[in-house]
Short mmCIF file of C-alpha atoms and ligand atoms in Angstrom, two decimals:
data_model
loop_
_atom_site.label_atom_id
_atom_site.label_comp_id
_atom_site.label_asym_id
_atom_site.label_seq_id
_atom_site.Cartn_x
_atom_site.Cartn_y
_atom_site.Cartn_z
CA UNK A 1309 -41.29 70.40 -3.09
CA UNK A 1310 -42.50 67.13 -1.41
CA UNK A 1311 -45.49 66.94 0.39
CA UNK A 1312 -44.45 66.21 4.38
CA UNK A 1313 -44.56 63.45 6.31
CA UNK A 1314 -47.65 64.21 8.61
CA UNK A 1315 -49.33 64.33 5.13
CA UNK A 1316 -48.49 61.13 3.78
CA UNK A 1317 -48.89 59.01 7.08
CA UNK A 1318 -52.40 58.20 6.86
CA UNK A 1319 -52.48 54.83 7.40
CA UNK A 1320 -55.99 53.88 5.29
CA UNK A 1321 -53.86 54.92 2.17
CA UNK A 1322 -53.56 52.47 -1.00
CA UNK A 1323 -50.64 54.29 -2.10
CA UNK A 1324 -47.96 56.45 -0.51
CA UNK A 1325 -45.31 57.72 -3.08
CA UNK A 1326 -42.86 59.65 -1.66
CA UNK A 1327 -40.18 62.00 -3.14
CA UNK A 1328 -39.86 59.36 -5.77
CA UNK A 1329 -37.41 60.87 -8.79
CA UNK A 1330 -36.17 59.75 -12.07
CA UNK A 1331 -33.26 60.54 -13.97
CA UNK A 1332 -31.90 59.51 -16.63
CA UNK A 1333 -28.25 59.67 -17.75
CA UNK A 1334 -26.67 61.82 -20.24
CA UNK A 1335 -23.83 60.13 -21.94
CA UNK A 1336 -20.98 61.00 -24.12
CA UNK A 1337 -17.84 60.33 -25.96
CA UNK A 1338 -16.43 56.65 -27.22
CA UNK A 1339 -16.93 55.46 -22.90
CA UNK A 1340 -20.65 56.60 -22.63
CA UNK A 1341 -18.96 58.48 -19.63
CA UNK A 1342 -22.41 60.22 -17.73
CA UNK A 1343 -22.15 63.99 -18.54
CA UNK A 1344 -24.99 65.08 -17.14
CA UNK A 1345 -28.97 63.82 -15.88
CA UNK A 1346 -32.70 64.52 -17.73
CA UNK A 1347 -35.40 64.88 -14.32
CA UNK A 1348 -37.78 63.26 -15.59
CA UNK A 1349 -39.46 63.01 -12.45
CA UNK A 1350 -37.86 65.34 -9.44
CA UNK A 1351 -39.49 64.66 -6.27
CA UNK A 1352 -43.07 63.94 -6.15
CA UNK A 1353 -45.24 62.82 -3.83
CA UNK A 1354 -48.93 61.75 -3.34
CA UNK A 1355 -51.40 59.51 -1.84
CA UNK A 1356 -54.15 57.72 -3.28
CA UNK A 1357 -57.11 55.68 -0.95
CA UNK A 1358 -58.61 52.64 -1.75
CA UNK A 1359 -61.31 52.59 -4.19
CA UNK A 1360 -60.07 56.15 -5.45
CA UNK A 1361 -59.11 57.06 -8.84
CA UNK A 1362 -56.09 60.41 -9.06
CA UNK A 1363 -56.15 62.05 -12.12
CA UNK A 1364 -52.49 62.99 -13.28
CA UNK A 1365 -52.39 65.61 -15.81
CA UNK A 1366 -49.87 67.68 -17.65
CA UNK A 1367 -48.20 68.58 -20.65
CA UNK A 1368 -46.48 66.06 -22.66
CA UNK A 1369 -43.16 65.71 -21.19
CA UNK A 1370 -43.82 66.34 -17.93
CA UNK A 1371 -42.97 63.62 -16.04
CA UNK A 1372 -46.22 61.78 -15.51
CA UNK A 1373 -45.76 58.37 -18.02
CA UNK A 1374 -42.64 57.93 -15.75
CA UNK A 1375 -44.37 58.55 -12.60
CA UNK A 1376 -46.83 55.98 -13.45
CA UNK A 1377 -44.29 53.24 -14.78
CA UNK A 1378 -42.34 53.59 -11.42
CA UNK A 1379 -45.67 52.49 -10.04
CA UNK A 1380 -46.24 49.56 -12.01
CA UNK A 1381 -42.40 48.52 -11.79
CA UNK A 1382 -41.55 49.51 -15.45
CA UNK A 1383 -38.97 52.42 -14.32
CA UNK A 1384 -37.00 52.02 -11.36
CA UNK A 1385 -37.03 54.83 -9.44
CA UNK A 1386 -33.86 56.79 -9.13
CA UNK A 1387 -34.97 57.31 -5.57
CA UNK A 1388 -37.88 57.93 -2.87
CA UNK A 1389 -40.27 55.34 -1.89
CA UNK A 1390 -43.52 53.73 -3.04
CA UNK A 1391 -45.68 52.21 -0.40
CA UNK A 1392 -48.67 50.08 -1.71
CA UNK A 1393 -50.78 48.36 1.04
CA UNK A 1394 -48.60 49.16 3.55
CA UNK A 1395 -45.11 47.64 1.71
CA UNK A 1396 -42.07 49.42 0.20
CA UNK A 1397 -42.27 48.11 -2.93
CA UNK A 1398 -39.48 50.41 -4.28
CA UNK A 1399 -36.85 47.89 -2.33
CA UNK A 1400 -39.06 44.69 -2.20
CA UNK A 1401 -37.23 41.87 -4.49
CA UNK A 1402 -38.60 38.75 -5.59
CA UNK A 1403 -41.53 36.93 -4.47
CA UNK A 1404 -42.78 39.54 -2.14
CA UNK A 1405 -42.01 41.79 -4.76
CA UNK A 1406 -43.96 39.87 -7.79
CA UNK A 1407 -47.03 39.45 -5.31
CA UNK A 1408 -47.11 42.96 -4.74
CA UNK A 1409 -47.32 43.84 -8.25
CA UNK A 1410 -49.70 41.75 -9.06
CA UNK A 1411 -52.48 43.98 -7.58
CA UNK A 1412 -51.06 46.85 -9.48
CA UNK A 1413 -52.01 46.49 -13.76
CA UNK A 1414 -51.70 48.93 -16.13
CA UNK A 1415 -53.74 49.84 -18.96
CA UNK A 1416 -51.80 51.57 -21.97
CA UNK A 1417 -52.79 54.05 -24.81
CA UNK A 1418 -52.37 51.90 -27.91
CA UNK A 1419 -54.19 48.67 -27.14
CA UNK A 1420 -53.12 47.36 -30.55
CA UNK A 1421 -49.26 48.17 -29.40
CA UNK A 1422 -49.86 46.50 -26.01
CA UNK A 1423 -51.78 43.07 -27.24
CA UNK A 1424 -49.28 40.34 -29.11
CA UNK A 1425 -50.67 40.33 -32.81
CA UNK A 1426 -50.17 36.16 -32.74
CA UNK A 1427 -52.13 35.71 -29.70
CA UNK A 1428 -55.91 35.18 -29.68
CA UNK A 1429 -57.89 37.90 -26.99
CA UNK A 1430 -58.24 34.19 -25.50
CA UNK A 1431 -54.69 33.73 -24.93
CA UNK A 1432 -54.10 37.36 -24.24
CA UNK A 1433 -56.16 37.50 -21.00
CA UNK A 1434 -55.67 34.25 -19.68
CA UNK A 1435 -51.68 34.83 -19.91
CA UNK A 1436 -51.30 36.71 -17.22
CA UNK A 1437 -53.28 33.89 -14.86
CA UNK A 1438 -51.25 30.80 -16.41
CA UNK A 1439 -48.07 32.46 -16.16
CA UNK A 1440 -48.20 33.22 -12.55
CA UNK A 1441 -49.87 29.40 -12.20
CA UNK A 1442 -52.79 31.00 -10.33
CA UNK A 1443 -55.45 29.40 -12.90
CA UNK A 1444 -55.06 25.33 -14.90
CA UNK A 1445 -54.98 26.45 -18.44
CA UNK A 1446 -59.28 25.67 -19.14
CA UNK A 1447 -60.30 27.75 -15.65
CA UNK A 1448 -58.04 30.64 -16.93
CA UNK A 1449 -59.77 30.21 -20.19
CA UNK A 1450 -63.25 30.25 -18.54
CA UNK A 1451 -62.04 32.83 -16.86
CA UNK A 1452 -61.32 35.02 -19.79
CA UNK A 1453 -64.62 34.29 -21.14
CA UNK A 1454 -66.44 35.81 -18.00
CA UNK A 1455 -63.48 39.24 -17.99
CA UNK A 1456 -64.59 39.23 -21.99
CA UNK A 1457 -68.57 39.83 -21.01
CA UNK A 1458 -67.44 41.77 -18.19
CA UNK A 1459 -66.07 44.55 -20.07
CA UNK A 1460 -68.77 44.32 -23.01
CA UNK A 1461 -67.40 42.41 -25.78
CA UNK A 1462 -68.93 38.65 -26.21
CA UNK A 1463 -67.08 35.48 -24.84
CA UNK A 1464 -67.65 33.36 -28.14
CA UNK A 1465 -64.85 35.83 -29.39
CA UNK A 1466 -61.76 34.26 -27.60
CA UNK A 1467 -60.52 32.66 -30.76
CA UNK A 1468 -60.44 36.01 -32.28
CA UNK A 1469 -57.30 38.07 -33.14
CA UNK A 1470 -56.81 41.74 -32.03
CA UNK A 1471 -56.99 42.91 -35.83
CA UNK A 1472 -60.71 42.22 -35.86
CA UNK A 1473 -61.08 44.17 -33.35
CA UNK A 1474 -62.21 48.17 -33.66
CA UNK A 1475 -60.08 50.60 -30.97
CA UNK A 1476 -62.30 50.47 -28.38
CA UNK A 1477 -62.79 47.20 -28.27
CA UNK A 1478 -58.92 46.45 -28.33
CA UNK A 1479 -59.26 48.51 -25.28
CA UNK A 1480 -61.52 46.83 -23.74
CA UNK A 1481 -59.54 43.55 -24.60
CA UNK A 1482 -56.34 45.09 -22.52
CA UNK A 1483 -58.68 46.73 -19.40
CA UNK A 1484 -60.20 42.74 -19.43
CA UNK A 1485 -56.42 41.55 -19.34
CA UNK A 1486 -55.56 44.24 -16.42
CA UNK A 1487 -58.50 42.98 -14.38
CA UNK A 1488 -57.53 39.05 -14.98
CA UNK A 1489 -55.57 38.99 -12.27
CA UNK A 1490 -57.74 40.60 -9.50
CA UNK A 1491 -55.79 44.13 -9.11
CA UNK A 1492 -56.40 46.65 -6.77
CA UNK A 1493 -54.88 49.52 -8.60
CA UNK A 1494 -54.67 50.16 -12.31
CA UNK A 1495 -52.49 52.78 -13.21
CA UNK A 1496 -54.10 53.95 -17.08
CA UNK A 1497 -51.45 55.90 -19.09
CA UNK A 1498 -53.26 57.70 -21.84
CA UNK A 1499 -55.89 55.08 -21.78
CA UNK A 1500 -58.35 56.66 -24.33
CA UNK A 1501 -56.04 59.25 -25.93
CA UNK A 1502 -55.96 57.35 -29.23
CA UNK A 1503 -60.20 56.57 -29.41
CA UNK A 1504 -62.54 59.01 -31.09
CA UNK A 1505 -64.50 61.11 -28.52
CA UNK A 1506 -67.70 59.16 -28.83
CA UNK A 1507 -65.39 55.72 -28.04
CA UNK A 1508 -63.58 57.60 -25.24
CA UNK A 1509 -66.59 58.27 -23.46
CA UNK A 1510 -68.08 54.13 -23.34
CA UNK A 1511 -64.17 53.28 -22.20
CA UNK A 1512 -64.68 56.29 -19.54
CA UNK A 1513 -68.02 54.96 -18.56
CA UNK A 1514 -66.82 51.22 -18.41
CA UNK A 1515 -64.06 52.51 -16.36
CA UNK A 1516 -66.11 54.09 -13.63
CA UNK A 1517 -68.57 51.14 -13.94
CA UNK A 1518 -65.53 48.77 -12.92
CA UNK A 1519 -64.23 50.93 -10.39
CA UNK A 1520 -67.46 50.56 -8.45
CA UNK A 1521 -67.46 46.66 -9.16
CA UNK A 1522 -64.34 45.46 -8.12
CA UNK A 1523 -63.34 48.62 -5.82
CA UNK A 1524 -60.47 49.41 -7.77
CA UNK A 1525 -58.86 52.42 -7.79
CA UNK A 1526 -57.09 54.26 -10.99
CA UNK A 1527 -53.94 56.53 -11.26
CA UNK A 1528 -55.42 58.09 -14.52
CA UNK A 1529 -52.63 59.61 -16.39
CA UNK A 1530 -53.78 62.02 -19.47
CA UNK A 1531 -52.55 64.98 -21.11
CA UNK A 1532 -56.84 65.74 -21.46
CA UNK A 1533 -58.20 68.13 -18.59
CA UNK A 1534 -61.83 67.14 -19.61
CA UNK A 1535 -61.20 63.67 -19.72
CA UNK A 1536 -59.57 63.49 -15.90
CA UNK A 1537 -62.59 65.89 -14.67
CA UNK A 1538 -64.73 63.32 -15.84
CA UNK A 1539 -63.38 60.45 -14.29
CA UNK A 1540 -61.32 61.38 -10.90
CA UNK A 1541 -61.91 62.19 -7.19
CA UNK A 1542 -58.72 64.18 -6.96
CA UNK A 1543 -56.53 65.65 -9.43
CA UNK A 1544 -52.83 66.16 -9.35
CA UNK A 1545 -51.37 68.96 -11.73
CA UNK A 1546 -47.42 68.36 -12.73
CA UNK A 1547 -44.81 70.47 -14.34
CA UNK A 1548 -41.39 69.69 -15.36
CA UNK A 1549 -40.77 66.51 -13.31
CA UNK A 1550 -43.02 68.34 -10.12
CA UNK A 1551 -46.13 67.86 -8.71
CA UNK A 1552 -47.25 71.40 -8.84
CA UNK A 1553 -50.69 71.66 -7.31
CA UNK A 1554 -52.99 68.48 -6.37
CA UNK A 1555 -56.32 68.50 -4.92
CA UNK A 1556 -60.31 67.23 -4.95
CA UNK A 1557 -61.31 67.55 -8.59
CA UNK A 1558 -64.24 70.30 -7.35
CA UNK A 1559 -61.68 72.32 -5.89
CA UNK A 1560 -59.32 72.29 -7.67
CA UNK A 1561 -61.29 72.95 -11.47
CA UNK A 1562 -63.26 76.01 -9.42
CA UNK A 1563 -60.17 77.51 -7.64
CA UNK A 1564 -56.56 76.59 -9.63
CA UNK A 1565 -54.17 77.98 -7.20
CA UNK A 1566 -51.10 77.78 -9.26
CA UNK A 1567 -50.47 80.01 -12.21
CA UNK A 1568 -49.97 76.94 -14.18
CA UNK A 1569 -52.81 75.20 -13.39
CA UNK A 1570 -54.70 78.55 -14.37
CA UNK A 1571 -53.13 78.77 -17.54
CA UNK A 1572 -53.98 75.20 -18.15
CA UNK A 1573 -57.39 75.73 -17.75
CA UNK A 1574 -58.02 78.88 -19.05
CA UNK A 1575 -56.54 76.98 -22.28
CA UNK A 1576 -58.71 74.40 -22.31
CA UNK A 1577 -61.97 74.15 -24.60
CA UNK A 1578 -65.31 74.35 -22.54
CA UNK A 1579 -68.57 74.75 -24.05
CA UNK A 1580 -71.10 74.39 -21.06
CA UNK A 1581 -68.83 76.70 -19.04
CA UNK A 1582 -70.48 79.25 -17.55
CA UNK A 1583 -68.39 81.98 -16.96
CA UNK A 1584 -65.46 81.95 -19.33
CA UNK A 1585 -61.79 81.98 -17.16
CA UNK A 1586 -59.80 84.90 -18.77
CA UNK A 1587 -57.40 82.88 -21.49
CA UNK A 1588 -53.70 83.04 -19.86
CA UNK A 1589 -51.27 82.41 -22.97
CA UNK A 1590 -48.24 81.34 -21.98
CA UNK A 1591 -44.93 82.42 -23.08
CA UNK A 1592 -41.92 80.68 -24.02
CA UNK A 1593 -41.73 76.59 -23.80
CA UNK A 1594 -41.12 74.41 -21.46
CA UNK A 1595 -37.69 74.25 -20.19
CA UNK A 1596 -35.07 70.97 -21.01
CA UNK A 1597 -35.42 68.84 -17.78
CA UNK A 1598 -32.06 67.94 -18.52
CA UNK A 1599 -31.29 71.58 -17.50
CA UNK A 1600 -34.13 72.99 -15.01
CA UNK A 1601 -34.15 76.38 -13.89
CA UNK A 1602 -33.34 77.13 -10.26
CA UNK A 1603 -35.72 78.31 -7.84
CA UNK A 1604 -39.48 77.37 -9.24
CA UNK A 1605 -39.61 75.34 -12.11
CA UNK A 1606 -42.69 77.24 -13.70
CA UNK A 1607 -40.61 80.52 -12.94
CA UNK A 1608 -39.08 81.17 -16.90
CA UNK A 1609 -42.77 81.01 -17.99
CA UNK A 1610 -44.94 82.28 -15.16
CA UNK A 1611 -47.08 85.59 -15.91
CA UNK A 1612 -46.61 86.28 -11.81
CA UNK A 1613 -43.03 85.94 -11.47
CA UNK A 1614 -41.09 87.57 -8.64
CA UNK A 1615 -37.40 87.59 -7.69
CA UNK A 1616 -38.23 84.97 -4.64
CA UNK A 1617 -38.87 82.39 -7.47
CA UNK A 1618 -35.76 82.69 -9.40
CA UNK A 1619 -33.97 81.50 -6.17
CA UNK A 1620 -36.21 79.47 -3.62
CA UNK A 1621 -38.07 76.17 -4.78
CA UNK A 1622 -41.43 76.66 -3.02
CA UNK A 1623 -42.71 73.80 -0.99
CA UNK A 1624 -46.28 72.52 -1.36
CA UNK A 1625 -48.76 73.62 1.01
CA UNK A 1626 -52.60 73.00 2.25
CA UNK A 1627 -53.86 76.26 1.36
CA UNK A 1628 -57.78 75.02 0.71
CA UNK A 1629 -59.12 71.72 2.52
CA UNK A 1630 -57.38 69.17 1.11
CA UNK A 1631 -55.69 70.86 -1.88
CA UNK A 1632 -51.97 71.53 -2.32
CA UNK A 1633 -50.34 74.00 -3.98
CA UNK A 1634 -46.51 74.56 -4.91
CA UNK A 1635 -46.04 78.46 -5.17
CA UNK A 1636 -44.69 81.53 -3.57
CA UNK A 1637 -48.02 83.66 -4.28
CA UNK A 1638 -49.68 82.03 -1.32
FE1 SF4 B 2077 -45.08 81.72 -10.55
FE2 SF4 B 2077 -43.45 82.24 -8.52
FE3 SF4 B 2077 -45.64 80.81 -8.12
FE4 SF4 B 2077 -43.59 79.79 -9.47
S1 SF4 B 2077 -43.60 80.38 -7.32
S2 SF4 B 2077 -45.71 79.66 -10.00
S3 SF4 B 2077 -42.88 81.57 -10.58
S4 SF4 B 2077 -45.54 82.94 -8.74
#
């Protein structure tokens, strides 16, 4: 179900992932012997430009987390590639590859979980800047000061400890350690899943703000369709380990092409919509991805299923400007 290469060969592109999949073993019995694989992730591909920020969304489950911690170099892929600034960083090693990854951070969902409770903010933003010696220990410290006021909380609170800190502000703490070291793309797992709504929207705002400041672009993971309308250019829909339908934001909210993406939507709560989309409940859950069904993945749930789908994966496909969709309807 990849996209092709024509696709993908753009050469102005940040990132490039290609086919990249992740499984991970089943094992059993007093050997661990390997008795079978979960897909995590099963052959996705996209491309993000510079200064752009792809929204990833899905149910829980559905591969994106992993997607995103291949990017970052916290999974290793099982295979594909993933091409950042023009390098194969899936089978860069060492140097090259530590240089690479600098100018990819990620931002998690529980700042409090991400931040070391015995470290000052200080200490936790100028880490990152004395451990890969790019900063003496004072600049990285002035340093943190200015990334502190930068994303809205006050430099004379260094010395401070994350447990004096409210949510958002831890937040803002971890999105001011992601930028210490001059990124160019932030991959944000969940980033504001765990903030009340009226926090979510300042760390949405700040976000955007920094996007525009530093041209950085985001891989915005979230299981929240109002929260990656808000904040991306393009969206990317995924399913069961697959990248199901991906596409500008505009089009794809106004025209879902897949059934899941419809169902999705026509699920979600939206009180300034205009027209209501007719609610598509779906049935069943989601399949085991240690076990996926043959043909399309979305098949055992889909309200539009024919035989075709049982048996042939369908292959993504341009079907509006710009937007990709994975299914046999089209
Ligand atoms: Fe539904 Fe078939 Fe399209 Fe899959 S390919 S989403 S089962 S219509």
């Amino acid at each position: 179900m990849s996209i092709n290469a024509e696709q993908l060969s753009s050469s102005n592109n940040l990132l490039e992932v290609q086919d990249l999949k992740k499984y991970f073993p089943i094992t059993a019995g007093f050997f661990r012997r390997t008795v079978g694989h979960v897909k995590a992730v099963d052959g996705v591909s996209f491309t993000m430009k510079a200064g752009e920020t792809l929204g990833i969304v899905g149910e829980s489950g559905c591969g994106k987390s992993t997607t995103g911690r291949m990017v970052v170099n916290l999974t290793t892929p099982t295979s594909g590639k993933i091409i950042f600034d023009g390098k194969d960083i899936s089978t860069h090693s060492g140097r090259s590859l530590r240089e690479s990854r600098r100018k990819i951070q990620m931002v998690f969902q529980d700042p409090y979980a991400s931040l070391n409770p015995q470290m000052s903010i200080g200490e936790a933003v100028a880490e990152p800047l004395i451990v890969n010696h790019m900063l003496s220990k004072k600049q990285a410290f002035d340093r943190a000061a200015q990334l502190l006021e930068t994303v809205g909380l006050r430099a004379r609170d260094l010395s401070r400890h994350p447990h004096e800190f409210s949510g958002g502000q831890r937040q803002r703490v971890g999105i001011a350690r992601a930028l210490a070291l001059n990124p160019k793309l932030i991959v944000a797992d969940e980033a504001v899943s765990a903030l009340d709504v009226s926090i979510q929207s300042q760390i949405l705002n700040l976000l955007a703000d920094l996007r525009g400041r530093f041209n950085l672009s985001y891989l915005f993971i979230s299981h929240n369709l109002a929260v990656v309308r808000h904040i991306s250019d393009r969206v990317g829909v995924m399913y069961l380990g697959h990248m199901v339908e991906i596409g500008p934001k505009i089009s794809l909210y106004n025209h879902p092409l897949h059934p899941y993406t419809q169902a999705l939507l026509s699920a979600a709560p939206e009180p300034r919509r205009v027209k209501r989309r007719e609610r598509t409940v779906l049935q069943g859950d989601v399949p085991s991805p240690a076990n996926p069904p043959k043909g399309c993945p979305f098949h055992t749930r889909c309200p539009m299923v024919m035989d075709v789908c049982r048996e042939q994966e369908p292959k993504m496909r341009e079907l509006l400007p710009g937007h990709f969709a994975a299914c046999h309807l089209h």
